[in-house]
Amino acid sequence: MTNAAAVIGVKPKSVSDVPKEKLVAIESAAPAAGEPDTAAGTSRADPRRWLVLAVICVAQLMVVLDVTVMNLALPPAQEDLGFSNADRQWILTAYMLAFGSLLLFCGRLADLVGNKLIFLVGVAGFAAASALGGAATGFEMLVAARAGQGIFAALLAPAALSLLTTTFTDPRERGKAFGAFGAVAASGAGVGLLIGGGLTSTLSWRWCMYINVAFAAIALLGSVLPMGDKPKSSGVRLDVPGVLAVSSGMFCLVYGFSNAAEESWGAPSTWGFLVAGAVLLIVFGYWETRAAQPLLPPRIVLDRNRAGAYLTMLVVGGGMFGIFLFLIYYMQITLGYSAIESGVALMPMVVATGAAANVGNIKLMPRFGPRPLVLAGLVLSAAGSAWLTVIDANSGYVSVLLGPTVIAGAGMGFLFAAGLQTGTSGVGARDAGVASASLQIGQQLGGAIGTALLNTMAADAAADYLAGHARGRPSPELIELAAIDGYVAVFWWCTGIFAVGAVLCTLLLRGGPLPEDEAGDESAGGARPERTSPPPENRSSGPRDHGPEARVRFAR
């Protein structure tokens, strides 16, 4: 009896006996002579797949390092190139606008023309833009380079995660691969402090850009490796109205939130862009339900597990921004740490993040599924953030900072372990790029919201502190205490963000492990519906029948 017959418990005489309403797809289960069994996953037979993982992780590290490294490079770059404080924000905003607005389009582009090609173009382009930025002779040239970095990062990021999904199809190997990738994605900011601090202190701010060329050279070695790419999609057209709507909407939202962080929520350039962005995204959502070939098929985001993963990354982007940014401010401005010392101080957090990401993906996800990991990650992050509210002007590193940073780091590792793997689960190879981009959009949008909201909360708390304590002109000591009060307010807000996120994400995510067919079967190249087999306990555990009969897939 074929696998198809075993699924429904009958023994059809032929394929024609199957009711038409249950017939979803017919695929040949018998490989041609000399053809590898793709169902078993060819990547598992090639030991070079682990080199592919290394290449993908290096490329991801290049992208996540750049944000932190560029923050450290801004002050010396401003002094060297002579631009104003008002112009300085555009060095960061140009990157965020390009990256955030193009992610979904670039994710779908990877699905249409091939993940490997888009990945390599993204790596090469990011390196070229970085070299241009390192050689910048003026403000305009540096802004153009940063915008170029954002464009090519939007190509690289979803293609990298999609390649990871399609290269590692075995559930056990998939957990290891996502563990390594999640550790890099979660800990890159802390490593960036160390690298960026060393480069700006010993060489020049320009090397914060040039260093990307070295990372890209390593990543480009992937061009000779057997990445789990898929053939170009034939007969599939790009949803141009969807691209225009979502790209414009994301541009408006990112710009609006960036403006709120620099100006005020009441400024027309803030609320006007935010309203326009919201309207455009509503139009995009409506159009996607009507389009024949939507940019973001509704089935991608309507699955509870994937929707929960995207919400998790939104919460991570918003909450972790506060912990990283304001903790760095506190260490460097209040405690007097250098950039390198700040990076060293965060190394235990980086180690905890990497360990939790690997344990979560390899040991916990296969056994318990994403919901307990997300809950544990958000609770740990909330606990670490709440612990940081005890800081004062003379806090010791071991007594005050070490414990909460390690706890928050472990929480972040669990969140990336669950979020990255769940956000791409059950998605066919034809949609892997756009599903990966959706994860990146959640984190990007969360970071933009966190930037605006938490900066506002910190400024308001500091102003209230000065208003309540100042008698005349505030002293430097009082200004320092007001800044600490602002940091404490931010940490309390982060605690609330994680706590609310824990409730919402836990309610949204399904209980239990991800079904194995959702974790990897489709990513091998199939394009089947969301669920094509009964619950795990009813599955046939016997070997695959590669007889002459065609293998028939059924929708439940």
XYZ file of C-alpha atoms in Angstrom:
556
model
C 0.000 0.000 0.000
C 1.404 3.404 -0.926
C 1.971 6.178 1.603
C -1.043 8.021 0.231
C -3.286 5.051 0.857
C -1.828 4.566 4.312
C -2.729 8.145 5.235
C -6.439 7.701 4.620
C -6.623 4.048 5.597
C -7.865 2.638 2.282
C -6.221 0.832 -0.597
C -7.309 2.472 -3.838
C -6.918 0.461 -6.964
C -5.651 3.479 -8.838
C -5.230 7.186 -8.496
C -8.552 7.747 -10.239
C -10.345 6.189 -7.237
C -9.378 9.158 -5.067
C -12.193 11.702 -4.548
C -11.424 14.833 -6.550
C -12.108 17.201 -3.691
C -9.270 15.610 -1.694
C -6.768 15.434 -4.486
C -4.277 18.251 -4.042
C -1.134 17.293 -5.933
C 0.343 14.266 -7.608
C 4.066 13.821 -7.568
C 6.197 11.008 -8.777
C 7.595 9.098 -5.832
C 9.986 6.996 -7.914
C 13.214 8.795 -8.735
C 14.509 8.372 -12.232
C 17.629 6.302 -12.730
C 20.585 8.109 -11.291
C 18.403 10.835 -9.773
C 18.785 11.486 -6.029
C 15.839 11.102 -3.728
C 14.882 14.703 -3.096
C 12.399 13.700 -0.454
C 15.224 12.507 1.669
C 17.049 15.800 1.178
C 20.194 15.896 -0.893
C 21.798 18.444 1.388
C 22.133 15.829 4.117
C 24.422 13.754 1.917
C 26.808 16.631 1.228
C 29.121 17.533 4.131
C 29.673 20.956 2.574
C 26.242 22.002 3.846
C 27.926 23.028 7.112
C 30.198 25.352 5.139
C 27.024 26.812 3.654
C 25.813 27.460 7.208
C 29.092 29.213 8.025
C 28.786 31.414 4.943
C 25.186 32.347 5.778
C 26.118 33.148 9.381
C 29.031 35.360 8.293
C 26.722 37.296 5.985
C 24.128 37.676 8.743
C 26.823 38.804 11.162
C 27.906 41.472 8.687
C 24.389 42.918 8.609
C 23.662 42.849 12.352
C 27.113 44.187 13.256
C 26.711 47.161 10.969
C 23.985 48.834 13.043
C 25.996 48.870 16.281
C 29.327 49.556 14.607
C 27.908 52.549 12.728
C 26.557 54.067 15.953
C 30.109 54.035 17.315
C 31.520 55.444 14.072
C 29.128 58.419 13.921
C 30.892 60.850 16.319
C 34.353 60.583 14.683
C 32.743 60.577 11.207
C 30.887 63.769 12.063
C 34.084 65.410 13.222
C 35.966 64.251 10.123
C 33.350 65.178 7.504
C 31.963 68.234 9.286
C 28.209 67.631 9.163
C 25.749 68.983 11.726
C 23.909 67.219 14.540
C 20.675 67.553 12.569
C 22.285 65.848 9.581
C 23.750 63.068 11.720
C 20.403 61.323 12.113
C 20.189 60.843 8.350
C 23.191 58.524 8.454
C 21.019 56.081 10.395
C 17.656 56.966 8.845
C 18.859 56.455 5.256
C 19.731 52.844 6.076
C 16.501 52.145 7.954
C 14.297 53.633 5.226
C 15.889 51.604 2.441
C 16.039 48.389 4.452
C 12.566 48.533 5.955
C 10.689 49.596 2.844
C 12.246 47.030 0.474
C 12.320 43.887 2.625
C 9.106 42.286 1.441
C 9.792 43.081 -2.217
C 13.309 41.646 -1.985
C 12.036 38.551 -0.179
C 9.608 37.851 -3.005
C 12.337 38.624 -5.557
C 14.426 35.857 -3.995
C 11.490 33.481 -4.430
C 11.115 34.423 -8.092
C 14.702 34.471 -9.371
C 16.486 32.234 -6.858
C 17.693 32.634 -3.282
C 21.361 32.003 -4.038
C 21.584 34.644 -6.755
C 19.862 37.290 -4.623
C 22.019 36.346 -1.632
C 25.254 36.769 -3.587
C 24.082 40.032 -5.179
C 23.164 41.309 -1.705
C 26.553 40.380 -0.249
C 28.517 41.913 -3.121
C 26.400 45.061 -3.163
C 26.625 45.512 0.598
C 30.421 45.259 0.371
C 30.549 47.809 -2.462
C 28.326 50.261 -0.564
C 30.471 49.797 2.553
C 33.647 50.512 0.597
C 31.996 53.653 -0.789
C 31.070 54.757 2.718
C 34.562 54.130 4.016
C 35.972 56.328 1.255
C 33.340 59.060 1.746
C 34.623 62.606 1.324
C 31.427 64.331 2.410
C 28.042 63.980 4.076
C 26.109 63.306 0.861
C 28.454 60.496 -0.162
C 28.129 58.826 3.250
C 24.315 59.057 3.205
C 24.230 57.541 -0.289
C 26.468 54.700 0.891
C 24.229 54.028 3.886
C 21.141 53.961 1.668
C 22.957 51.512 -0.603
C 23.778 49.331 2.389
C 20.087 49.312 3.289
C 19.045 48.292 -0.217
C 21.487 45.400 -0.428
C 20.798 44.334 3.176
C 17.135 44.032 2.166
C 18.242 41.633 -0.585
C 20.654 39.711 1.618
C 18.700 39.212 4.856
C 15.599 37.312 3.645
C 17.623 35.360 1.073
C 20.032 34.190 3.793
C 17.251 32.893 6.037
C 15.478 31.342 3.059
C 18.680 29.532 2.015
C 19.004 28.202 5.539
C 15.465 26.853 5.344
C 15.956 25.162 1.981
C 19.479 23.843 2.639
C 18.679 22.080 5.930
C 15.571 19.956 5.537
C 16.269 17.250 8.123
C 14.532 18.335 11.372
C 17.534 17.540 13.618
C 20.051 19.287 11.390
C 17.611 22.131 10.912
C 17.593 22.731 14.675
C 21.389 22.952 14.781
C 21.463 25.301 11.802
C 18.820 27.611 13.229
C 20.608 27.524 16.577
C 23.805 28.867 15.027
C 21.965 31.413 12.894
C 19.831 32.576 15.826
C 22.895 32.990 18.035
C 24.504 35.234 15.424
C 21.329 37.252 14.848
C 20.712 37.770 18.567
C 24.251 38.493 19.735
C 25.530 40.572 16.828
C 24.883 43.893 18.561
C 27.082 43.003 21.524
C 29.871 41.731 19.282
C 29.520 44.920 17.249
C 30.394 46.990 20.294
C 33.612 45.095 20.736
C 34.627 45.224 17.073
C 33.455 48.787 16.525
C 35.125 50.035 19.673
C 38.396 48.414 18.691
C 38.285 49.802 15.150
C 37.437 53.378 16.134
C 40.006 53.384 18.943
C 42.953 51.857 17.079
C 42.358 52.643 13.385
C 39.636 54.959 12.088
C 35.861 55.214 11.835
C 36.286 54.358 8.147
C 37.307 50.823 9.082
C 33.854 50.350 10.577
C 32.743 50.374 6.941
C 35.740 48.649 5.382
C 35.426 45.668 7.747
C 32.307 44.634 5.825
C 34.399 44.032 2.728
C 36.343 41.344 4.607
C 33.121 39.680 5.814
C 31.696 39.826 2.293
C 34.796 38.204 0.810
C 34.244 35.202 3.094
C 30.512 35.073 2.353
C 31.075 35.199 -1.404
C 32.805 31.836 -1.140
C 29.250 30.546 -1.044
C 29.097 30.938 -4.815
C 30.973 27.624 -5.177
C 29.007 25.777 -2.480
C 25.897 23.638 -3.054
C 23.359 25.894 -1.374
C 19.813 24.633 -1.172
C 18.625 26.897 -3.953
C 15.517 26.211 -5.972
C 14.799 26.691 -9.673
C 13.325 29.959 -10.843
C 9.566 30.122 -10.580
C 7.994 29.863 -14.002
C 4.725 31.532 -14.865
C 4.744 33.618 -11.680
C 4.461 37.375 -11.973
C 5.491 40.047 -9.493
C 2.614 41.762 -7.704
C 3.576 45.335 -8.677
C 0.625 47.111 -6.955
C 1.403 45.142 -3.792
C 5.082 46.106 -3.990
C 4.225 49.796 -4.363
C 1.694 49.742 -1.518
C 3.782 47.879 1.050
C 7.066 49.617 0.188
C 5.454 53.056 0.403
C 3.646 52.117 3.607
C 6.777 50.809 5.315
C 8.729 53.885 4.159
C 6.127 56.189 5.716
C 6.010 54.230 8.997
C 9.784 54.044 9.417
C 10.184 57.721 8.523
C 7.353 58.732 10.854
C 8.774 56.846 13.815
C 12.274 58.178 13.091
C 10.862 61.707 13.060
C 9.074 61.114 16.357
C 12.388 60.145 17.965
C 14.066 63.333 16.718
C 11.232 65.885 16.853
C 7.878 65.154 18.503
C 4.774 63.032 18.086
C 2.739 66.165 17.346
C 4.865 67.270 14.394
C 3.043 66.995 11.033
C 6.069 65.170 9.626
C 5.490 62.525 12.310
C 1.778 61.884 12.477
C 1.224 62.652 8.798
C 3.639 59.943 7.690
C 2.357 57.509 10.322
C -1.238 57.930 9.161
C -0.214 57.619 5.514
C 1.779 54.485 6.294
C -1.120 52.886 8.161
C -3.534 53.634 5.312
C -1.154 52.235 2.698
C -0.656 49.021 4.675
C -4.430 48.607 5.052
C -4.757 49.036 1.277
C -1.963 46.494 0.827
C -3.718 43.976 3.059
C -6.982 44.387 1.152
C -5.241 44.065 -2.210
C -3.440 40.888 -1.190
C -6.778 39.158 -0.601
C -7.832 40.056 -4.162
C -4.608 39.659 -6.158
C -4.233 36.581 -8.340
C -0.552 36.237 -7.382
C -0.141 38.247 -4.175
C 3.217 39.545 -2.984
C 2.461 38.210 0.512
C -0.046 35.356 0.254
C -2.522 35.670 3.155
C -1.910 32.018 4.089
C 1.606 33.013 5.195
C 0.447 35.352 7.969
C -2.892 33.732 8.824
C -1.250 30.603 10.225
C -1.286 30.953 14.012
C 2.258 29.761 14.576
C 3.784 31.969 11.921
C 1.726 34.978 13.023
C 2.912 34.352 16.583
C 6.519 34.240 15.376
C 6.152 37.561 13.530
C 4.591 39.145 16.620
C 7.445 37.747 18.718
C 10.020 39.397 16.484
C 8.093 42.680 16.680
C 8.260 42.526 20.482
C 11.946 41.575 20.389
C 12.728 44.495 18.079
C 10.955 46.976 20.340
C 12.000 45.713 23.762
C 15.563 44.634 23.129
C 16.295 47.978 21.518
C 15.721 49.622 24.887
C 17.914 47.210 26.798
C 20.814 47.478 24.368
C 20.746 51.178 23.518
C 20.027 52.647 26.923
C 22.232 50.192 28.772
C 25.084 51.268 26.486
C 24.246 54.928 27.160
C 24.306 54.230 30.881
C 27.608 52.350 30.800
C 29.403 54.869 28.622
C 27.942 58.192 29.794
C 27.236 57.530 33.471
C 29.796 54.855 34.389
C 32.467 56.086 31.975
C 33.040 52.808 30.099
C 34.802 53.004 26.750
C 33.269 51.353 23.692
C 35.583 48.356 24.063
C 34.853 48.074 27.789
C 31.123 48.167 27.031
C 31.570 45.358 24.530
C 33.536 43.269 27.016
C 30.901 43.928 29.680
C 28.215 42.542 27.363
C 30.155 39.409 26.430
C 28.461 37.266 29.130
C 25.144 38.360 27.652
C 26.341 37.351 24.181
C 27.470 33.941 25.472
C 24.137 33.398 27.235
C 22.276 34.357 24.077
C 24.245 31.939 21.912
C 23.897 29.087 24.393
C 20.141 29.609 24.811
C 19.602 29.849 21.037
C 21.372 26.537 20.448
C 19.780 24.701 23.368
C 16.390 26.077 22.371
C 16.652 24.983 18.750
C 18.373 21.626 19.235
C 16.895 20.322 22.487
C 13.730 22.221 23.396
C 11.975 23.111 20.126
C 11.683 19.486 18.894
C 10.250 18.397 22.239
C 8.046 21.283 23.385
C 7.494 23.512 20.361
C 7.699 27.305 20.136
C 5.097 28.386 22.714
C 7.019 27.461 25.913
C 10.234 28.922 24.485
C 8.587 32.218 23.575
C 6.936 32.429 26.984
C 10.198 31.634 28.785
C 12.135 34.057 26.583
C 9.772 36.962 27.168
C 9.508 36.288 30.909
C 13.307 36.128 31.242
C 13.673 39.319 29.200
C 11.090 41.058 31.368
C 12.856 39.882 34.526
C 16.240 41.095 33.274
C 14.802 44.457 32.272
C 13.054 44.884 35.621
C 16.286 44.030 37.458
C 18.065 46.831 35.575
C 15.768 49.416 37.165
C 17.916 49.315 40.340
C 20.821 51.137 38.650
C 22.250 54.298 40.160
C 25.202 56.589 39.567
C 27.695 54.178 41.138
C 26.390 50.720 40.234
C 28.965 47.949 40.154
C 29.222 45.663 37.162
C 29.174 42.329 39.011
C 26.652 43.389 41.661
C 24.134 45.143 39.402
C 24.730 44.662 35.660
C 26.027 41.117 35.182
C 22.961 39.232 36.438
C 20.222 41.044 34.494
C 22.195 41.129 31.252
C 22.828 37.371 31.375
C 19.156 36.676 32.131
C 17.963 38.983 29.345
C 20.515 37.426 26.984
C 19.213 33.933 27.690
C 15.685 35.165 27.070
C 16.696 36.689 23.773
C 18.331 33.421 22.720
C 15.105 31.500 23.375
C 13.100 34.089 21.440
C 15.301 33.924 18.369
C 15.367 30.127 18.586
C 11.587 29.928 18.476
C 10.874 32.917 16.245
C 13.197 32.249 13.321
C 12.329 28.580 12.929
C 8.589 28.977 13.496
C 8.291 31.963 11.157
C 9.439 29.836 8.214
C 7.795 26.548 9.191
C 5.250 24.945 6.902
C 6.167 27.273 4.022
C 6.975 25.931 0.559
C 10.228 26.865 -1.129
C 8.318 29.184 -3.461
C 7.345 31.358 -0.441
C 10.424 30.921 1.768
C 11.861 34.321 0.842
C 8.728 36.320 1.566
C 8.171 34.427 4.853
C 11.751 35.223 5.886
C 11.228 38.870 4.946
C 8.106 38.990 7.131
C 10.239 38.018 10.128
C 12.741 40.752 9.308
C 9.946 43.306 8.905
C 8.620 42.459 12.359
C 12.010 43.087 13.929
C 12.647 46.220 11.840
C 9.257 47.754 12.598
C 9.621 46.859 16.269
C 12.980 48.602 16.357
C 11.542 51.729 14.722
C 8.639 51.830 17.181
C 10.998 51.186 20.086
C 13.324 53.978 18.963
C 10.522 56.524 18.929
C 8.605 55.358 21.988
C 11.514 54.715 24.346
C 13.409 57.871 23.410
C 10.249 59.830 24.167
C 9.751 58.065 27.500
C 13.371 58.663 28.515
C 13.208 62.363 27.622
C 9.900 62.868 29.440
C 11.118 61.090 32.581
C 14.341 63.115 32.653
C 12.413 66.370 32.157
C 9.968 65.494 34.945
C 12.862 64.665 37.267
C 14.524 68.017 36.620
C 11.223 69.863 37.030
C 10.689 68.237 40.416
C 14.222 68.575 41.787
C 15.888 71.574 40.146
C 16.083 74.858 42.037
C 17.271 77.281 39.410
C 19.966 76.143 37.000
C 20.402 72.342 37.326
C 23.854 71.140 38.340
C 25.763 68.516 36.290
C 25.120 65.992 39.080
C 21.374 66.629 38.886
C 21.397 66.305 35.104
C 23.165 62.945 35.478
C 20.556 61.754 37.974
C 17.796 62.893 35.608
C 19.372 60.849 32.806
C 19.494 57.783 35.068
C 15.820 58.317 35.896
C 15.150 58.305 32.148
C 17.042 55.012 31.760
C 15.050 53.487 34.617
C 11.802 54.576 32.971
C 12.905 52.912 29.726
C 13.718 49.652 31.505
C 10.267 49.649 33.127
C 8.677 50.234 29.722
C 10.688 47.368 28.276
C 9.476 45.175 31.131
C 5.902 46.049 30.225
C 6.486 45.410 26.529
C 7.875 41.946 27.253
C 5.089 41.150 29.728
C 2.295 42.126 27.329
C 4.096 40.304 24.526
C 4.297 37.163 26.661
C 0.523 37.113 27.059
C -0.305 37.862 23.417
C 2.267 35.555 21.848
C 1.416 32.665 24.174
C -2.265 32.969 23.297
C -1.518 33.099 19.581
C 0.972 30.253 19.269
C -0.236 26.655 19.147
C 0.881 24.196 21.784
C 3.147 21.253 21.028
C 6.085 20.739 18.678
C 6.062 21.850 15.081
C 5.010 18.879 12.909
C 8.032 17.497 11.097
C 6.422 17.937 7.712
C 5.918 21.615 8.506
C 9.480 21.961 9.691
C 11.169 20.813 6.573
C 9.183 18.815 4.025
C 7.956 21.731 1.983
C 11.221 23.556 2.107
C 12.756 20.824 0.054
C 10.868 22.180 -2.871
C 7.275 21.078 -2.440
C 4.431 23.496 -2.745
C 1.750 21.747 -0.822
C -0.966 23.123 1.442
C -0.396 23.900 5.095
C -1.408 20.495 6.495
C -1.268 17.363 4.433
C -1.058 14.626 7.001
C -2.827 13.542 10.163
C -1.471 14.281 13.623
C 1.934 12.701 14.404
C 0.461 9.791 16.280
C -1.486 8.651 13.208
C 1.388 8.861 10.743
C 2.833 5.798 9.130
C 6.270 5.232 10.589
C 7.306 2.735 7.950
C 9.726 3.382 5.119
C 8.610 5.300 2.076
C 7.073 3.265 -0.698
C 8.768 4.307 -3.922
C 6.736 1.954 -6.088
C 5.391 2.757 -9.510
C 2.252 4.337 -8.128
C 2.278 8.103 -7.927
C 2.398 9.565 -4.449
C -0.808 11.486 -3.787
C -1.043 14.294 -1.286
C -4.243 14.971 0.552
C -5.505 18.041 2.380
C -7.146 17.484 5.660
